[in-house]
């Protein structure tokens, strides 16, 4: 089993979806990711929170085997705060607030034993921080990265640097179009692969339509796990990435063929996450219990 290191946001969210509204709930890309990945593999987290971040969530993360030595808590400062409102289709959302707070001045410090991590997940966070953490490690066997429209607008050249240093880049279709200026996501994917020679795979999240993955030679489409009801899509992307990277870590096989199976695990993980608000859905997720979903995916995609 390979060890995963994640750097990403640790946040407090206010979320409104057609299914309801919650305020001051735990969130952040690194929190969703590590809870999802911890079901498959060991995860170390690097990030920062203020003293307002609930202690019981950190305790819960530890019960899931997540090593939080690299999670700094800054006394007297406020945690990263984000607020979003989803449209009726649940795929599109408006960001109502992004307050960097403690993230603004964060300088990541890596415990010595994290420096030889085999898989690094650069979750959605300020791209300078993604690059800083990457530079502090001995080159991991696999670097997977993610970003978000906020950083594509605010620091596109740094985002491009992160992708150029990654083996796998995960992005959603609208952000991919925003990054490339293309209006067709397949053409945009071709462009990114041409421009980023290190990339072994590009994974495009298509919301409720699933996943498109390519290594430049082969293409793979996977539907989303069919759900009749969604409570809260926040963190679906990070939970997908957690299941995806977690499965790769568990299997130790980083071929494109195995990444397809990892996409299935990622999609099932994401389906648990969106079943409830904030991280609640991930509390019920156990990889030992998802054989049914796995079989359903097989049935759905064979003809
Ligand atoms: P996702 O729905 O996968 O985009 O992830 C949502 C999570 O990302 C929320 O819990 C937010 O706290 C966090 N988030 C939102 N905006 C940002 C940002 N600009 N940088 C880092 N994390 C963010």
Tab-separated table of C-alpha atoms and ligand atoms in Angstrom:
chain	number	residue	atom	x	y	z
A	1	UNK	CA	0.000	0.000	0.000
A	2	UNK	CA	1.303	3.458	-0.913
A	3	UNK	CA	0.991	6.448	1.416
A	4	UNK	CA	-0.889	9.546	0.331
A	5	UNK	CA	-0.088	13.109	1.295
A	6	UNK	CA	-2.746	15.738	0.642
A	7	UNK	CA	-2.433	19.493	0.798
A	8	UNK	CA	-5.650	21.432	0.445
A	9	UNK	CA	-8.166	23.672	2.127
A	10	UNK	CA	-9.708	23.040	5.527
A	11	UNK	CA	-12.823	25.126	5.655
A	12	UNK	CA	-16.074	26.147	7.209
A	13	UNK	CA	-18.915	26.307	4.687
A	14	UNK	CA	-22.407	27.758	4.371
A	15	UNK	CA	-24.315	25.782	1.753
A	16	UNK	CA	-27.714	26.212	0.162
A	17	UNK	CA	-29.090	23.588	-2.228
A	18	UNK	CA	-32.623	22.874	-3.475
A	19	UNK	CA	-32.695	20.187	-0.716
A	20	UNK	CA	-31.909	22.531	2.189
A	21	UNK	CA	-29.520	24.907	3.852
A	22	UNK	CA	-26.703	24.483	6.401
A	23	UNK	CA	-24.395	27.043	8.012
A	24	UNK	CA	-20.969	26.800	9.611
A	25	UNK	CA	-20.395	23.175	8.587
A	26	UNK	CA	-17.005	21.511	8.065
A	27	UNK	CA	-15.662	21.484	4.537
A	28	UNK	CA	-12.567	22.144	2.489
A	29	UNK	CA	-10.965	20.126	-0.258
A	30	UNK	CA	-8.438	18.381	2.009
A	31	UNK	CA	-11.106	17.376	4.529
A	32	UNK	CA	-13.392	15.772	1.933
A	33	UNK	CA	-10.451	14.178	0.161
A	34	UNK	CA	-8.812	12.682	3.227
A	35	UNK	CA	-12.064	11.272	4.620
A	36	UNK	CA	-12.755	9.639	1.251
A	37	UNK	CA	-9.223	8.314	0.672
A	38	UNK	CA	-8.794	7.043	4.232
A	39	UNK	CA	-11.218	4.205	3.507
A	40	UNK	CA	-8.675	2.758	1.086
A	41	UNK	CA	-5.253	3.835	2.304
A	42	UNK	CA	-3.151	5.777	4.838
A	43	UNK	CA	-3.463	9.542	4.444
A	44	UNK	CA	-1.383	12.398	5.845
A	45	UNK	CA	-2.840	15.879	5.637
A	46	UNK	CA	-1.085	19.242	5.361
A	47	UNK	CA	-3.223	22.315	5.849
A	48	UNK	CA	-4.234	25.078	8.192
A	49	UNK	CA	-7.299	25.982	10.221
A	50	UNK	CA	-8.162	28.666	12.736
A	51	UNK	CA	-9.202	28.052	16.320
A	52	UNK	CA	-12.868	28.138	15.199
A	53	UNK	CA	-12.521	24.822	13.307
A	54	UNK	CA	-14.422	22.158	15.303
A	55	UNK	CA	-12.048	19.961	17.302
A	56	UNK	CA	-14.413	16.981	17.063
A	57	UNK	CA	-13.971	16.885	13.275
A	58	UNK	CA	-10.193	16.599	13.667
A	59	UNK	CA	-10.759	13.860	16.257
A	60	UNK	CA	-13.087	12.108	13.818
A	61	UNK	CA	-10.485	12.332	11.048
A	62	UNK	CA	-7.978	10.714	13.391
A	63	UNK	CA	-10.375	7.852	14.125
A	64	UNK	CA	-10.331	7.201	10.380
A	65	UNK	CA	-6.532	6.837	10.529
A	66	UNK	CA	-5.787	10.258	9.024
A	67	UNK	CA	-2.509	11.635	10.325
A	68	UNK	CA	-3.124	15.296	11.226
A	69	UNK	CA	0.392	16.197	12.430
A	70	UNK	CA	0.684	18.465	9.372
A	71	UNK	CA	-2.598	20.242	10.088
A	72	UNK	CA	-1.707	23.507	11.766
A	73	UNK	CA	-4.218	25.229	14.027
A	74	UNK	CA	-3.556	28.952	14.370
A	75	UNK	CA	-4.851	30.343	17.644
A	76	UNK	CA	-7.045	33.414	17.447
A	77	UNK	CA	-7.413	33.305	13.652
A	78	UNK	CA	-10.352	32.375	11.473
A	79	UNK	CA	-10.575	29.274	9.278
A	80	UNK	CA	-10.987	29.551	5.488
A	81	UNK	CA	-14.658	30.269	4.849
A	82	UNK	CA	-16.705	29.511	1.739
A	83	UNK	CA	-20.358	29.881	0.933
A	84	UNK	CA	-22.218	28.590	-2.114
A	85	UNK	CA	-25.736	28.351	-3.483
A	86	UNK	CA	-26.689	25.634	-5.969
A	87	UNK	CA	-29.036	26.081	-8.914
A	88	UNK	CA	-32.011	23.748	-9.362
A	89	UNK	CA	-29.990	21.430	-11.635
A	90	UNK	CA	-27.499	20.893	-8.716
A	91	UNK	CA	-24.640	21.030	-11.253
A	92	UNK	CA	-24.141	24.782	-11.293
A	93	UNK	CA	-23.563	26.908	-8.235
A	94	UNK	CA	-22.828	30.501	-7.334
A	95	UNK	CA	-20.041	31.205	-4.908
A	96	UNK	CA	-21.401	33.783	-2.482
A	97	UNK	CA	-18.274	34.203	-0.385
A	98	UNK	CA	-14.624	33.147	-0.326
A	99	UNK	CA	-12.665	34.364	2.713
A	100	UNK	CA	-9.096	33.078	2.750
A	101	UNK	CA	-8.506	34.100	6.405
A	102	UNK	CA	-5.788	31.875	7.856
A	103	UNK	CA	-4.935	30.556	4.351
A	104	UNK	CA	-3.744	34.025	3.298
A	105	UNK	CA	-0.418	33.793	5.164
A	106	UNK	CA	-0.094	30.019	5.542
A	107	UNK	CA	3.422	28.604	5.180
A	108	UNK	CA	3.186	24.799	5.018
A	109	UNK	CA	5.515	22.881	7.323
A	110	UNK	CA	6.066	19.231	6.490
A	111	UNK	CA	6.785	16.666	9.176
A	112	UNK	CA	9.998	14.894	8.107
A	113	UNK	CA	8.267	11.545	7.564
A	114	UNK	CA	5.890	13.059	4.975
A	115	UNK	CA	8.757	13.915	2.623
A	116	UNK	CA	8.887	10.455	1.061
A	117	UNK	CA	5.152	10.189	0.358
A	118	UNK	CA	4.524	8.040	-2.696
A	119	UNK	CA	1.335	9.768	-3.825
A	120	UNK	CA	0.795	13.507	-3.513
A	121	UNK	CA	-2.661	14.977	-3.999
A	122	UNK	CA	-2.593	18.716	-4.583
A	123	UNK	CA	-6.197	19.444	-3.686
A	124	UNK	CA	-7.882	22.719	-4.512
A	125	UNK	CA	-6.009	25.480	-2.661
A	126	UNK	CA	-3.857	28.492	-3.583
A	127	UNK	CA	-1.568	27.208	-6.383
A	128	UNK	CA	1.530	28.778	-4.723
A	129	UNK	CA	0.927	26.454	-1.794
A	130	UNK	CA	0.515	23.452	-4.087
A	131	UNK	CA	3.888	24.260	-5.687
A	132	UNK	CA	5.565	24.900	-2.329
A	133	UNK	CA	4.510	21.510	-0.970
A	134	UNK	CA	5.573	19.755	-4.173
A	135	UNK	CA	9.020	21.368	-3.894
A	136	UNK	CA	9.390	20.232	-0.282
A	137	UNK	CA	9.005	16.534	-1.188
A	138	UNK	CA	11.298	14.049	-2.827
A	139	UNK	CA	9.517	13.529	-6.190
A	140	UNK	CA	6.533	11.290	-5.371
A	141	UNK	CA	5.736	8.350	-7.657
A	142	UNK	CA	2.429	9.971	-8.551
A	143	UNK	CA	1.372	13.624	-8.350
A	144	UNK	CA	-2.338	14.255	-8.808
A	145	UNK	CA	-3.703	17.802	-8.846
A	146	UNK	CA	-6.991	19.653	-8.837
A	147	UNK	CA	-7.995	23.308	-8.922
A	148	UNK	CA	-11.051	25.526	-9.131
A	149	UNK	CA	-12.407	28.524	-11.085
A	150	UNK	CA	-11.381	30.919	-8.259
A	151	UNK	CA	-7.667	30.123	-8.838
A	152	UNK	CA	-8.003	29.935	-12.616
A	153	UNK	CA	-9.321	33.528	-12.537
A	154	UNK	CA	-6.866	34.776	-9.925
A	155	UNK	CA	-3.606	33.043	-10.810
A	156	UNK	CA	-3.820	31.213	-14.166
A	157	UNK	CA	-0.064	30.993	-14.763
A	158	UNK	CA	0.554	29.325	-11.370
A	159	UNK	CA	-2.292	26.874	-12.039
A	160	UNK	CA	-0.606	26.037	-15.370
A	161	UNK	CA	2.693	25.419	-13.546
A	162	UNK	CA	0.966	23.005	-11.179
A	163	UNK	CA	-0.513	21.021	-14.082
A	164	UNK	CA	2.848	20.884	-15.862
A	165	UNK	CA	4.372	19.253	-12.782
A	166	UNK	CA	1.536	16.714	-12.335
A	167	UNK	CA	1.068	13.141	-13.545
A	168	UNK	CA	-2.719	13.280	-13.300
A	169	UNK	CA	-4.877	16.396	-13.442
A	170	UNK	CA	-8.518	16.323	-12.364
A	171	UNK	CA	-10.784	19.207	-13.367
A	172	UNK	CA	-14.435	19.807	-14.132
A	173	UNK	CA	-15.572	20.525	-17.670
A	174	UNK	CA	-16.547	24.188	-17.197
A	175	UNK	CA	-13.208	24.951	-15.492
A	176	UNK	CA	-11.366	23.186	-18.303
A	177	UNK	CA	-13.120	25.417	-20.860
A	178	UNK	CA	-12.338	28.488	-18.754
A	179	UNK	CA	-8.657	27.522	-18.614
A	180	UNK	CA	-8.189	26.831	-22.292
A	181	UNK	CA	-10.664	29.255	-23.901
A	182	UNK	CA	-12.025	26.294	-25.924
A	183	UNK	CA	-15.760	25.642	-26.114
A	184	UNK	CA	-15.554	21.855	-26.490
A	185	UNK	CA	-14.226	19.911	-23.511
A	186	UNK	CA	-12.678	17.133	-25.631
A	187	UNK	CA	-10.725	19.676	-27.671
A	188	UNK	CA	-9.752	21.398	-24.425
A	189	UNK	CA	-8.531	18.068	-22.990
A	190	UNK	CA	-6.414	17.469	-26.125
A	191	UNK	CA	-4.851	20.932	-25.693
A	192	UNK	CA	-3.903	20.357	-22.059
A	193	UNK	CA	-2.344	16.974	-22.848
A	194	UNK	CA	-0.348	18.500	-25.716
A	195	UNK	CA	0.932	21.317	-23.518
A	196	UNK	CA	1.721	19.258	-20.411
A	197	UNK	CA	4.109	16.511	-21.402
A	198	UNK	CA	4.341	14.898	-17.922
A	199	UNK	CA	0.618	14.179	-17.744
A	200	UNK	CA	-0.204	10.461	-17.792
A	201	UNK	CA	-3.929	11.137	-17.529
A	202	UNK	CA	-6.428	13.957	-17.597
A	203	UNK	CA	-9.708	13.360	-15.808
A	204	UNK	CA	-12.658	15.596	-16.574
A	205	UNK	CA	-15.569	15.652	-14.122
A	206	UNK	CA	-18.854	16.066	-15.950
A	207	UNK	CA	-21.083	16.492	-12.898
A	208	UNK	CA	-24.159	14.292	-13.053
A	209	UNK	CA	-22.987	12.985	-16.458
A	210	UNK	CA	-19.957	11.281	-14.942
A	211	UNK	CA	-16.312	11.162	-15.867
A	212	UNK	CA	-14.192	11.397	-18.995
A	213	UNK	CA	-10.578	10.235	-18.746
A	214	UNK	CA	-7.843	10.119	-21.328
A	215	UNK	CA	-4.107	9.496	-21.497
A	216	UNK	CA	-3.919	10.971	-24.988
A	217	UNK	CA	-4.153	7.547	-26.640
A	218	UNK	CA	-7.163	5.949	-25.040
A	219	UNK	CA	-10.463	7.473	-23.918
A	220	UNK	CA	-12.763	6.320	-21.134
A	221	UNK	CA	-16.289	7.444	-20.242
A	222	UNK	CA	-18.033	6.467	-17.017
A	223	UNK	CA	-21.532	7.579	-16.019
A	224	UNK	CA	-22.106	9.006	-12.571
A	225	UNK	CA	-23.575	6.539	-10.125
A	226	UNK	CA	-27.340	6.977	-10.678
A	227	UNK	CA	-28.946	8.721	-7.701
A	228	UNK	CA	-32.615	9.624	-7.504
A	229	UNK	CA	-31.920	12.341	-4.952
A	230	UNK	CA	-28.958	14.539	-4.154
A	231	UNK	CA	-28.713	16.539	-0.925
A	232	UNK	CA	-25.490	18.502	-1.409
A	233	UNK	CA	-22.961	18.252	-4.260
A	234	UNK	CA	-20.280	20.160	-2.290
A	235	UNK	CA	-17.095	18.136	-2.108
A	236	UNK	CA	-18.197	15.631	-4.770
A	237	UNK	CA	-15.037	16.361	-6.757
A	238	UNK	CA	-12.756	15.969	-3.739
A	239	UNK	CA	-14.540	12.785	-2.669
A	240	UNK	CA	-14.163	11.415	-6.199
A	241	UNK	CA	-10.457	12.244	-6.048
A	242	UNK	CA	-10.217	10.592	-2.609
A	243	UNK	CA	-11.736	7.333	-3.821
A	244	UNK	CA	-9.662	7.499	-7.023
A	245	UNK	CA	-6.303	8.177	-5.335
A	246	UNK	CA	-7.147	5.878	-2.421
A	247	UNK	CA	-7.757	2.952	-4.753
A	248	UNK	CA	-4.540	3.662	-6.691
A	249	UNK	CA	-2.638	3.755	-3.384
A	250	UNK	CA	-4.188	0.499	-2.238
A	251	UNK	CA	-3.493	-1.322	-5.518
A	252	UNK	CA	-0.094	0.295	-6.186
A	253	UNK	CA	-0.842	0.132	-9.909
A	254	UNK	CA	-0.738	3.504	-11.695
A	255	UNK	CA	-1.491	2.301	-15.229
A	256	UNK	CA	-4.272	3.988	-17.208
A	257	UNK	CA	-6.148	0.661	-17.203
A	258	UNK	CA	-6.180	0.624	-13.397
A	259	UNK	CA	-7.144	4.312	-13.312
A	260	UNK	CA	-10.417	3.301	-14.989
A	261	UNK	CA	-11.231	1.050	-12.020
A	262	UNK	CA	-10.095	3.853	-9.713
A	263	UNK	CA	-12.664	6.112	-11.443
A	264	UNK	CA	-15.394	3.608	-10.507
A	265	UNK	CA	-14.319	3.694	-6.838
A	266	UNK	CA	-14.080	7.481	-6.986
A	267	UNK	CA	-17.591	7.769	-8.422
A	268	UNK	CA	-19.091	5.474	-5.771
A	269	UNK	CA	-17.303	7.474	-3.044
A	270	UNK	CA	-18.668	10.732	-4.491
A	271	UNK	CA	-22.198	9.289	-4.542
A	272	UNK	CA	-21.993	8.742	-0.759
A	273	UNK	CA	-20.728	12.274	-0.250
A	274	UNK	CA	-23.607	13.961	-2.111
A	275	UNK	CA	-26.213	11.885	-0.274
A	276	UNK	CA	-26.042	14.231	2.711
A	277	UNK	CA	-24.838	17.742	3.597
A	278	UNK	CA	-21.198	18.614	4.269
A	279	UNK	CA	-19.094	15.556	5.226
A	280	UNK	CA	-22.026	13.619	6.769
A	281	UNK	CA	-22.416	11.265	3.781
A	282	UNK	CA	-18.749	10.245	4.005
A	283	UNK	CA	-19.242	9.171	7.613
A	284	UNK	CA	-21.435	6.315	6.317
A	285	UNK	CA	-18.998	5.316	3.611
A	286	UNK	CA	-17.161	2.033	4.061
A	287	UNK	CA	-15.359	0.431	1.160
A	288	UNK	CA	-16.223	-3.017	2.539
A	289	UNK	CA	-19.921	-2.291	1.939
A	290	UNK	CA	-19.925	-1.119	-1.659
A	291	UNK	CA	-19.902	-4.412	-3.578
A	292	UNK	CA	-23.491	-3.792	-4.656
A	293	UNK	CA	-22.664	-0.402	-6.120
A	294	UNK	CA	-19.616	-1.870	-7.862
A	295	UNK	CA	-21.742	-4.624	-9.440
A	296	UNK	CA	-24.359	-2.071	-10.438
A	297	UNK	CA	-21.681	-0.046	-12.242
A	298	UNK	CA	-20.630	-3.195	-14.145
A	299	UNK	CA	-24.218	-3.816	-15.230
A	300	UNK	CA	-24.718	-0.197	-16.180
A	301	UNK	CA	-21.718	-0.090	-18.462
A	302	UNK	CA	-21.743	-3.476	-20.205
A	303	UNK	CA	-23.666	-4.202	-23.390
B	1	LIG	P1	-15.948	21.054	-4.488
B	1	LIG	O1	-17.442	21.018	-4.328
B	1	LIG	O2	-15.347	19.714	-4.813
B	1	LIG	O3	-15.493	22.149	-5.394
B	1	LIG	O4	-15.320	21.388	-3.050
B	1	LIG	C1	-15.967	22.256	-2.189
B	1	LIG	C2	-15.045	22.568	-1.034
B	1	LIG	O5	-13.972	23.372	-1.506
B	1	LIG	C3	-15.787	23.371	-0.001
B	1	LIG	O6	-15.897	22.611	1.172
B	1	LIG	C4	-14.981	24.651	0.189
B	1	LIG	O7	-14.668	24.910	1.537
B	1	LIG	C5	-13.709	24.439	-0.607
B	1	LIG	N1	-13.377	25.605	-1.431
B	1	LIG	C6	-14.225	26.475	-2.042
B	1	LIG	N2	-13.541	27.445	-2.694
B	1	LIG	C7	-12.221	27.180	-2.500
B	1	LIG	C8	-11.019	27.792	-2.911
B	1	LIG	N3	-11.010	28.892	-3.675
B	1	LIG	N4	-9.852	27.234	-2.522
B	1	LIG	C9	-9.836	26.136	-1.759
B	1	LIG	N5	-10.932	25.492	-1.338
B	1	LIG	C10	-12.120	25.996	-1.697
